[in-house]
Tab-separated table of C-alpha atoms in Angstrom:
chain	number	residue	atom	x	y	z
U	1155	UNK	CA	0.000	0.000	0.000
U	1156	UNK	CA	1.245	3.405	-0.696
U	1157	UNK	CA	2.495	5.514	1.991
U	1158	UNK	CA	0.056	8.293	0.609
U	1159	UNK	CA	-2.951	6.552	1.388
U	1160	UNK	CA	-5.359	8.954	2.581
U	1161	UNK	CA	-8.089	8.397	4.790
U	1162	UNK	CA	-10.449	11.406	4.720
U	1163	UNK	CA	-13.457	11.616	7.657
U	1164	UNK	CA	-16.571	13.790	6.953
U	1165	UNK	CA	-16.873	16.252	9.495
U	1166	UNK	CA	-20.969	17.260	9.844
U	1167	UNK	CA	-23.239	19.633	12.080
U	1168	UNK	CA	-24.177	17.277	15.334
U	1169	UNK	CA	-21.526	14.954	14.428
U	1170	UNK	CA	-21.547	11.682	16.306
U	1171	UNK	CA	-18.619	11.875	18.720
U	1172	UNK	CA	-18.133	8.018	19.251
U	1173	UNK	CA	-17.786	7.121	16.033
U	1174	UNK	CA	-15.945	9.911	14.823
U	1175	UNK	CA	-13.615	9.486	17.416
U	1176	UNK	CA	-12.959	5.780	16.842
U	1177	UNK	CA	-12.011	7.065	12.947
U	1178	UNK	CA	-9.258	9.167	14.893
U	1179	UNK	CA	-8.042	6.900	17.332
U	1180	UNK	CA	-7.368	4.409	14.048
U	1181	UNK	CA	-6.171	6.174	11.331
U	1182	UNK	CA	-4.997	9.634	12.931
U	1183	UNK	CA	-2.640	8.204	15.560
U	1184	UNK	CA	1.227	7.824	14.733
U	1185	UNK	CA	2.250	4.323	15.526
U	1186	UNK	CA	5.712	4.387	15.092
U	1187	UNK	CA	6.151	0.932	16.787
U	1188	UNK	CA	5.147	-0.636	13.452
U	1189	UNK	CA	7.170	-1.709	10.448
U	1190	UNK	CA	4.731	0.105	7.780
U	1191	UNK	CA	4.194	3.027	6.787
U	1192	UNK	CA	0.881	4.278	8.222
U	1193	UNK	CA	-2.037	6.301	6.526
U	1194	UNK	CA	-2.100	9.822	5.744
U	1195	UNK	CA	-5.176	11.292	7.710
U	1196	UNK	CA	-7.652	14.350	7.478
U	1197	UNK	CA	-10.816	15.498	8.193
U	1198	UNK	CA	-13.375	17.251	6.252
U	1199	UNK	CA	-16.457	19.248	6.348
U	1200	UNK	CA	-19.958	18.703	4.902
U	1201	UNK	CA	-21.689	21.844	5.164
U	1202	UNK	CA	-20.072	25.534	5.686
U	1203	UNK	CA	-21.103	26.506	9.467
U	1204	UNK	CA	-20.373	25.442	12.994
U	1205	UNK	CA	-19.533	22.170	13.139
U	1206	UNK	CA	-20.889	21.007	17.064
U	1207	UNK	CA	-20.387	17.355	18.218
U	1208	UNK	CA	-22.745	15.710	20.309
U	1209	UNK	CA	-21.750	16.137	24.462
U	1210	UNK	CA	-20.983	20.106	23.375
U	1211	UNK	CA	-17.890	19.619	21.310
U	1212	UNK	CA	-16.959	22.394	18.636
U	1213	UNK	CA	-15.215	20.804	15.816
U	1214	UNK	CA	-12.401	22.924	13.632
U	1215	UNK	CA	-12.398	21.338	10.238
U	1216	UNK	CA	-9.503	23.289	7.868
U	1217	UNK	CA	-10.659	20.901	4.642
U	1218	UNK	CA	-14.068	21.616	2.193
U	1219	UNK	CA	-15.556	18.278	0.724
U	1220	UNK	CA	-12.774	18.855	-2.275
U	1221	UNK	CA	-10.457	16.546	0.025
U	1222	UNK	CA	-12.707	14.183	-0.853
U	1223	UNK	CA	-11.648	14.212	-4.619
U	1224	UNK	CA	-8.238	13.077	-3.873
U	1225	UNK	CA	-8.831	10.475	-0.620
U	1226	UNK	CA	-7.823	7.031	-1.058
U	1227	UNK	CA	-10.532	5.733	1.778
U	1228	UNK	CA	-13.442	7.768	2.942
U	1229	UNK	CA	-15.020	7.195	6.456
U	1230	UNK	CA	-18.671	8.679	7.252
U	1231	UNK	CA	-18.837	8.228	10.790
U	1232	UNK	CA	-22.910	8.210	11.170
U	1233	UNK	CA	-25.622	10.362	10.511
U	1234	UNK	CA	-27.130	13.144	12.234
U	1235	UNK	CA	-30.518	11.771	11.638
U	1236	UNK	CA	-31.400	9.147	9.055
U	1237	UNK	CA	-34.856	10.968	8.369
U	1238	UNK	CA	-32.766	14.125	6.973
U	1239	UNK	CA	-31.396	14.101	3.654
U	1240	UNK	CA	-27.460	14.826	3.510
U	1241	UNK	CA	-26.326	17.540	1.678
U	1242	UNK	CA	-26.260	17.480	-2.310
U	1243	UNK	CA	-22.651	17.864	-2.745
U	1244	UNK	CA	-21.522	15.847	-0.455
U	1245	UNK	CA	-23.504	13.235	-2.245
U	1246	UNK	CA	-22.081	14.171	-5.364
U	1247	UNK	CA	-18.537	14.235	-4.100
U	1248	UNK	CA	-19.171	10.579	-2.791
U	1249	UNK	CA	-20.301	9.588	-6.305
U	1250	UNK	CA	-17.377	11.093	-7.591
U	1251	UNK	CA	-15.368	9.052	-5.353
U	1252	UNK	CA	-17.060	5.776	-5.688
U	1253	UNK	CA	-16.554	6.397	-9.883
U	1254	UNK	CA	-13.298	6.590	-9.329
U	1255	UNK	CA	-12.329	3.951	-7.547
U	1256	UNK	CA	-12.071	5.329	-3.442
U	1257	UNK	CA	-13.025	2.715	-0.566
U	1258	UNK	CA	-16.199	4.386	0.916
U	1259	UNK	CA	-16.835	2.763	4.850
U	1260	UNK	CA	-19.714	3.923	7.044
U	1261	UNK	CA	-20.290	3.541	10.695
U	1262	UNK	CA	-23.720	3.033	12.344
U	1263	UNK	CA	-26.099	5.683	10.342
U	1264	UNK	CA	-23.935	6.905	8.360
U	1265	UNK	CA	-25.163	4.053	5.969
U	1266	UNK	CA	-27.716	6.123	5.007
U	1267	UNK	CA	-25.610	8.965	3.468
U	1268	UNK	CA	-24.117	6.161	1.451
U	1269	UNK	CA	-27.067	4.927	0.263
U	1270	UNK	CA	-28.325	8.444	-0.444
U	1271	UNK	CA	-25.599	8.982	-2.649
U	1272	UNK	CA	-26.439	5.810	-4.686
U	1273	UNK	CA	-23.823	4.088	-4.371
U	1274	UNK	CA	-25.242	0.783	-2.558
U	1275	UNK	CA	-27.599	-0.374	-5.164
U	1276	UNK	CA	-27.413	-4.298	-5.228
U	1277	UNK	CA	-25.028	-4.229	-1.914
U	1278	UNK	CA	-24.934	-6.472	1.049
U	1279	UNK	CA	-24.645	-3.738	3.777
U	1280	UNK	CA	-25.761	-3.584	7.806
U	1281	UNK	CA	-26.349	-0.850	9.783
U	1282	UNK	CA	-27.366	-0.622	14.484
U	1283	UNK	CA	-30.187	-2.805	14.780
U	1284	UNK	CA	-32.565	0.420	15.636
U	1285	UNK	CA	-32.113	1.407	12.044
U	1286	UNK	CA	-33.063	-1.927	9.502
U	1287	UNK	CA	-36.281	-1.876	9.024
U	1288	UNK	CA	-35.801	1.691	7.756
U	1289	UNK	CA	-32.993	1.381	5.668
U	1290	UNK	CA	-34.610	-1.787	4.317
U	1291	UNK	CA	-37.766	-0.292	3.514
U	1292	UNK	CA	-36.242	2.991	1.979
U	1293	UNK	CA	-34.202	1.361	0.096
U	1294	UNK	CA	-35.362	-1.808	-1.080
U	1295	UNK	CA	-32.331	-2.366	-3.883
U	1296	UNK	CA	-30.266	-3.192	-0.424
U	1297	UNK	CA	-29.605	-6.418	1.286
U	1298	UNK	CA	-29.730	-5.778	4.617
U	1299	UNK	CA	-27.836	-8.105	6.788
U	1300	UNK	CA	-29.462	-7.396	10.153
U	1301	UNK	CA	-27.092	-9.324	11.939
U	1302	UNK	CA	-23.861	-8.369	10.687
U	1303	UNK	CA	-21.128	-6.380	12.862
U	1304	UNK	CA	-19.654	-5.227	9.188
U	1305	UNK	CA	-20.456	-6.384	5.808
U	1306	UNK	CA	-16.895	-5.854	3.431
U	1307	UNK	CA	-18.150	-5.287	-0.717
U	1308	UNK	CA	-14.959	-4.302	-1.250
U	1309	UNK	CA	-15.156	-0.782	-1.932
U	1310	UNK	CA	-17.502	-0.185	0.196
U	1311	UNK	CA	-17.862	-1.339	3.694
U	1312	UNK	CA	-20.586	-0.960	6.389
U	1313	UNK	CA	-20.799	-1.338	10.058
U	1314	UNK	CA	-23.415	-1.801	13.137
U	1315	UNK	CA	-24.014	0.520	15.551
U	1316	UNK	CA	-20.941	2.835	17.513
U	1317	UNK	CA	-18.599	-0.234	18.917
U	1318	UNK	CA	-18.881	-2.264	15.483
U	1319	UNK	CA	-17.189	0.713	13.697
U	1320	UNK	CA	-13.943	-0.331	15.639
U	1321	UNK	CA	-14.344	-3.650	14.007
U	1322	UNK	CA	-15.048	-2.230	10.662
U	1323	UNK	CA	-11.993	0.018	10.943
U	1324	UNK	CA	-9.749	-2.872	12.023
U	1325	UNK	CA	-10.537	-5.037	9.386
U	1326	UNK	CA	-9.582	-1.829	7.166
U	1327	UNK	CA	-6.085	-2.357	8.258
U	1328	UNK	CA	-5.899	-6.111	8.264
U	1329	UNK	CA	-6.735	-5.804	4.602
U	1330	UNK	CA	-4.374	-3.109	4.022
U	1331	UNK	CA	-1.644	-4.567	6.298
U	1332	UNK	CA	-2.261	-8.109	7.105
U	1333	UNK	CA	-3.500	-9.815	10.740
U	1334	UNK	CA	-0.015	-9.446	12.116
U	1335	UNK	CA	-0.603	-5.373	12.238
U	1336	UNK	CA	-3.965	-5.349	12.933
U	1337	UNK	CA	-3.460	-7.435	15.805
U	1338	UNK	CA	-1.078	-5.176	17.023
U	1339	UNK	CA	-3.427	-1.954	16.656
U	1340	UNK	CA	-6.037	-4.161	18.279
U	1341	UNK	CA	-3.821	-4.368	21.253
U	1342	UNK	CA	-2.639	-1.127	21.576
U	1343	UNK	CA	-6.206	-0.163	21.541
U	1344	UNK	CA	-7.025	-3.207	24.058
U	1345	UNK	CA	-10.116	-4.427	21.973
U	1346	UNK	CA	-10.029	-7.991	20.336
U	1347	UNK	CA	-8.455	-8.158	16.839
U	1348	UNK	CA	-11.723	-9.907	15.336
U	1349	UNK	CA	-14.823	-10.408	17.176
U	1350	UNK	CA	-17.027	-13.517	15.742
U	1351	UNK	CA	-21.186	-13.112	15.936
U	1352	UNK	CA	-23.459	-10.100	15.189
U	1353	UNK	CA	-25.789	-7.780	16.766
U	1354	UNK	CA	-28.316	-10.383	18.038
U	1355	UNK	CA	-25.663	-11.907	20.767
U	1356	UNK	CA	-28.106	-11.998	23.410
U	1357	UNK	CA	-27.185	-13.856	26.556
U	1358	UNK	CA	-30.309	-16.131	27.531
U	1359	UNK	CA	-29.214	-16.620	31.260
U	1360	UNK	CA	-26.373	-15.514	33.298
U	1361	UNK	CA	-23.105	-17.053	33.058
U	1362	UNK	CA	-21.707	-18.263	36.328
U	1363	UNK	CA	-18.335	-16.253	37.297
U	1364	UNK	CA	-16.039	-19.731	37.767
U	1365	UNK	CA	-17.980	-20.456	34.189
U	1366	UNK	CA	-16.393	-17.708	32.628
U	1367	UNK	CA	-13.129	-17.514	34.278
U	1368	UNK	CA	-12.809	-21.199	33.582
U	1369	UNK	CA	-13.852	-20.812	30.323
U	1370	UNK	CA	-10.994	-18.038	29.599
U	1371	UNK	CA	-8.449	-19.928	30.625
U	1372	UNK	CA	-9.835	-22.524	28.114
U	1373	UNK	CA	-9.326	-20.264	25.378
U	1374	UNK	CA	-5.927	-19.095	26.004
U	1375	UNK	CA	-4.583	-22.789	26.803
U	1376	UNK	CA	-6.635	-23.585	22.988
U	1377	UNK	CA	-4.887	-20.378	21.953
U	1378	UNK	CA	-0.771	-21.661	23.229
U	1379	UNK	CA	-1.467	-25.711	21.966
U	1380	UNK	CA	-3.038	-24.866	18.899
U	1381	UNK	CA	-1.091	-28.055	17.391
U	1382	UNK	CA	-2.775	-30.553	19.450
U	1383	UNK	CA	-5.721	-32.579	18.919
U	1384	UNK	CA	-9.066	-31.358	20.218
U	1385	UNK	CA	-12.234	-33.157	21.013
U	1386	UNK	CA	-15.096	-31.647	22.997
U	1387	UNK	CA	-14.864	-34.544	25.491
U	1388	UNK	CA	-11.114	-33.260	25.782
U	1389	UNK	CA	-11.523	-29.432	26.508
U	1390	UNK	CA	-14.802	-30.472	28.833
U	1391	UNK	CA	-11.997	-32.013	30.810
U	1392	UNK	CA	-9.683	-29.183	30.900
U	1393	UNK	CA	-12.219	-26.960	31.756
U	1394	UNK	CA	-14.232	-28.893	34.301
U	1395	UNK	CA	-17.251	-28.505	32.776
U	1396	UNK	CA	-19.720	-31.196	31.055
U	1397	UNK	CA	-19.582	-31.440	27.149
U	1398	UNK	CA	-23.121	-29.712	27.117
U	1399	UNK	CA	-22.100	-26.592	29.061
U	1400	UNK	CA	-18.542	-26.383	27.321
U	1401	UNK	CA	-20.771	-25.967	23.728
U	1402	UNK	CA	-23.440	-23.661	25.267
U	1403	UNK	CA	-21.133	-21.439	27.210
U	1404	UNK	CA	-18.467	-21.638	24.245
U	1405	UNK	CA	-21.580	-20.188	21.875
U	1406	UNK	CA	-22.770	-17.583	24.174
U	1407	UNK	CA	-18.989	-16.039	24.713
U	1408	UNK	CA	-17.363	-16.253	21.451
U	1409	UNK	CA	-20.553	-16.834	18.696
U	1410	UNK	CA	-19.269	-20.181	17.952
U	1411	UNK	CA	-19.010	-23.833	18.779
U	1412	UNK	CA	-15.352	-24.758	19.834
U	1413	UNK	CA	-14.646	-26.320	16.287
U	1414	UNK	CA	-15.794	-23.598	14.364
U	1415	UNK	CA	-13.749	-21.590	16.887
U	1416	UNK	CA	-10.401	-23.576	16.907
U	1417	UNK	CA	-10.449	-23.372	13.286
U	1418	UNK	CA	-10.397	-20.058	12.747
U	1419	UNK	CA	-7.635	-19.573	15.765
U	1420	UNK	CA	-5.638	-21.763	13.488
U	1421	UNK	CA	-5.931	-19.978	10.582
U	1422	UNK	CA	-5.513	-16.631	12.061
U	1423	UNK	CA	-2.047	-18.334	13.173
U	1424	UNK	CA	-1.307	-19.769	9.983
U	1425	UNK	CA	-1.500	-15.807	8.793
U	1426	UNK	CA	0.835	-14.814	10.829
U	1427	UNK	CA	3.514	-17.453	10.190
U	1428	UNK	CA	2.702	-17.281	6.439
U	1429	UNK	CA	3.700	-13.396	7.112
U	1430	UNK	CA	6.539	-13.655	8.918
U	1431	UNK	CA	8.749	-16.584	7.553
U	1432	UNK	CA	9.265	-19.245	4.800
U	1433	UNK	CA	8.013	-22.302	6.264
U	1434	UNK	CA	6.285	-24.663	3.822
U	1435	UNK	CA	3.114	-25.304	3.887
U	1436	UNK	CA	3.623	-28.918	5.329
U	1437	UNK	CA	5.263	-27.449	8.341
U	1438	UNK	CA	2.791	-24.550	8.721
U	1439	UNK	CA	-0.257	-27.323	8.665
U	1440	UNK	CA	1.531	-28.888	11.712
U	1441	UNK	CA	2.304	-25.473	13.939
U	1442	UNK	CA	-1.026	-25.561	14.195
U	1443	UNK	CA	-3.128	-28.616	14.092
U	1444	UNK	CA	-4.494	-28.377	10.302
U	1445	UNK	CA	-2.188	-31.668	10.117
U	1446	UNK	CA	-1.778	-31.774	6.685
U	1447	UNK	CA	-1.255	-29.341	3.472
U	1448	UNK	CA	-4.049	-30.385	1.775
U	1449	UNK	CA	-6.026	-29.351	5.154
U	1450	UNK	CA	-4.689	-26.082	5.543
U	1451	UNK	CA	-5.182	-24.910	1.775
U	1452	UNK	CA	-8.962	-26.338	2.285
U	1453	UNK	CA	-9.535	-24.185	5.401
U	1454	UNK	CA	-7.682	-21.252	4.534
U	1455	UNK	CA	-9.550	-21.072	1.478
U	1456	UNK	CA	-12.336	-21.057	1.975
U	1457	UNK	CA	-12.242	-19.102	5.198
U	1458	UNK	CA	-9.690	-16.250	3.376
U	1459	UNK	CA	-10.530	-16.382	-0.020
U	1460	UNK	CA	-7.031	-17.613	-1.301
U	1461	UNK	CA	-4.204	-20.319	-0.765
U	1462	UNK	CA	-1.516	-19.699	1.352
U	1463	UNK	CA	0.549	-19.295	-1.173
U	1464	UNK	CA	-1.553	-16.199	-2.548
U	1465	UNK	CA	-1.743	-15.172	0.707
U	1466	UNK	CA	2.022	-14.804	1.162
U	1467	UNK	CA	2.388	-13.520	-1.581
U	1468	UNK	CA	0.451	-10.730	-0.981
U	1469	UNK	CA	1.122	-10.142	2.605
U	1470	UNK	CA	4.631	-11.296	3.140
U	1471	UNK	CA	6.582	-8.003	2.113
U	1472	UNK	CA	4.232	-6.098	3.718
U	1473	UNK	CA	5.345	-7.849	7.134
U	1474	UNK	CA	9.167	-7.109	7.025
C-alpha cells in the first residue's frame, strides 16, 4: 500500500462523537512501533457553518468536501438523523469518489448517506439494529444483513451501531496490512483483533463467574497448543465442565461452537507465520493442528478467499 494513502473523515453539524472518534483513534494516531508506513489522515467538512459534536464539542475542520476528490478511503462516521437528507454535494462528491475507484466505509447511520448517494444499489450492507427496518424499507435495492457487525463489498464497507465501527476500521487495516498489524493496533487499543457473531448476541441466562473464568483460561490454553488434537470430550476435561455446558457457554462467549472456533484460531495463526517466515506449507499445517497441506489450503480457502501461497504472496513483504 502506498504511503500516501489517505483516509479522509466527513466532518458534519451534530456529528456523532463516538464514532468519529474511533475514525481518529485508528487512522490519525502515529504508531511508530510498526514496520509500515501508516495512513495519511484528514478530516473534512460537509456543510459551511459550525460544526458542534454531540456532548458540546466544537469541531475545527480546515478541509471543504474537495479533500474528498483526492482520498484514497473515505469514512462517514454516522448520521445526524437518518430521516434528513445529507447535503447534495456531499452526495455528489461521494459519487465522484465511488466512480473513481475510493473505498467508501460507514459507521452506524452513516449508511444512510451512502445509500443516499447511490452508491449501494445491489449491496450487502448492515447498519445498528434500531435502524433496519428503515434502511430496508427505503431502500429496497439493499440487502440488509441485520445481523452483521460489518459487511466488506470491497469498496464499500458498512458497520453496526458505535462499537462495530472499531471492528469495521480494524478489518480496514488487516486488509491493508495483514492480521499481524492489525493485531497489534487491536492491542494497543485493548479491543479484540476480530470479534465472531453479530448484533443479536443476546445472553439467555447468566453465566456463572467460575464459568467464565474457567472458560478463559480454556481459550488461552486452545490459543498456546493450537497443534494438538481437540475433542469436545477433551476441553470439557480441561475446563471442568460437562460437554453440554462447554458448547453452550463456548456459543454464548465467542458466537461459535469450539470447532468452528479452533479453526479459525488456526488460521488466524497460519496468517501470521505465512507473514513472517518461509516455512512450507507442510510445516505450517503442523504449527497448528491443520495436520496436513491439503487441510490447511482447504480451510484457509475457503475461510480467506485464497491459498496460502496467494496469501504470502500478498502479505509477506508487507510484514518485514
Amino acid at each position: 500500500m502506498s504511503a500516501r494513502h489517505l483516509v479522509a473523515a466527513v466532518a458534519y453539524d451534530r456529528l456523532c462523537t463516538f464514532e468519529f472518534g474511533c475514525t481518529v483513534e485508528l487512522f490519525a494516531l502515529p504508531r511508530p512501533e510498526l514496520t509500515v508506513p501508516w495512513y495519511d489522515f484528514a478530516v473534512c467538512a460537509a456543510e459551511r457553518g459550525p460544526i458542534r459534536a454531540a456532548g458540546g464539542i466544537a469541531v475545527q475542520v480546515s478541509h471543504s468536501l474537495r479533500l474528498l476528490e483526492r482520498a484514497d478511503t473515505i469514512v462517514m462516521p454516522g448520521w445526524r438523523d437518518p430521516e434528513e437528507a445529507p447535503p447534495p454535494e456531499l452526495l455528489r462528491k461521494l459519487r465522484q469518489a465511488y466512480e473513481r475507484g475510493a473505498r467508501l466505509c460507514s459507521i452506524c447511520s452513516g449508511v444512510f448517506v451512502l445509500a443516499a448517494a447511490g452508491v449501494m444499489a445491489g449491496k450487502r450492507a448492515t447498519t445498528h439494529w434500531k435502524y433496519l427496518d428503515l434502511l430496508a424499507a427505503r431502500y429496497p435495492d439493499i440487502v440488509v444483513e441485520p445481523n452483521s457487525l460489518y459487511v466488506d463489498e470491497g469498496q464499500v464497507l458498512t458497520s453496526a451501531g458505535s462499537a462495530a465501527g472499531l471492528d469495521m476500521l480494524v478489518h480496514l487495516v488487516r486488509k491493508d496490512f495483514g492480521p499481524k498489524v492489525a493485531n497489534q493496533v487491536a492491542q494497543r487499543l485493548v479491543i479484540p483483533p476480530h470479534r465472531e457473531g453479530g448484533q443479536a448476541q443476546f445472553v439467555p441466562r447468566p453465566v456463572a463467574a467460575d464459568e467464565r473464568g474457567r472458560l478463559a483460561k480454556l481459550l488461552d490454553w486452545i490459543r498456546a497448543h493450537l497443534s494438538a488434537e481437540h475433542t469436545i470430550e477433551s476441553l470439557a476435561a480441561h475446563a471442568s465442565m460437562s460437554a453440554r455446558t462447554l458448547q453452550r457457554e463456548f456459543k454464548v462467549a465467542t458466537g461459535l461452537s469450539p470447532y468452528a472456533w479452533i479453526v479459525r484460531e488456526r488460521i488466524e495463526r497460519a496468517k501470521e507465520l505465512l507473514e513472517s517466515g518461509r516455512l512450507p506449507a507442510q510445516r505450517i499445517a503442523e504449527r497448528v493442528g491443520m495436520g496436513s497441506a491439503e487441510s490447511l489450503r482447504h480451510h484457509f480457502r475457503a475461510r480467506v478467499g485464497a491459498t496460502p501461497a496467494q496469501y504470502r504472496a500478498r502479505f509477506s513483504r508487507r510484514a518485514r
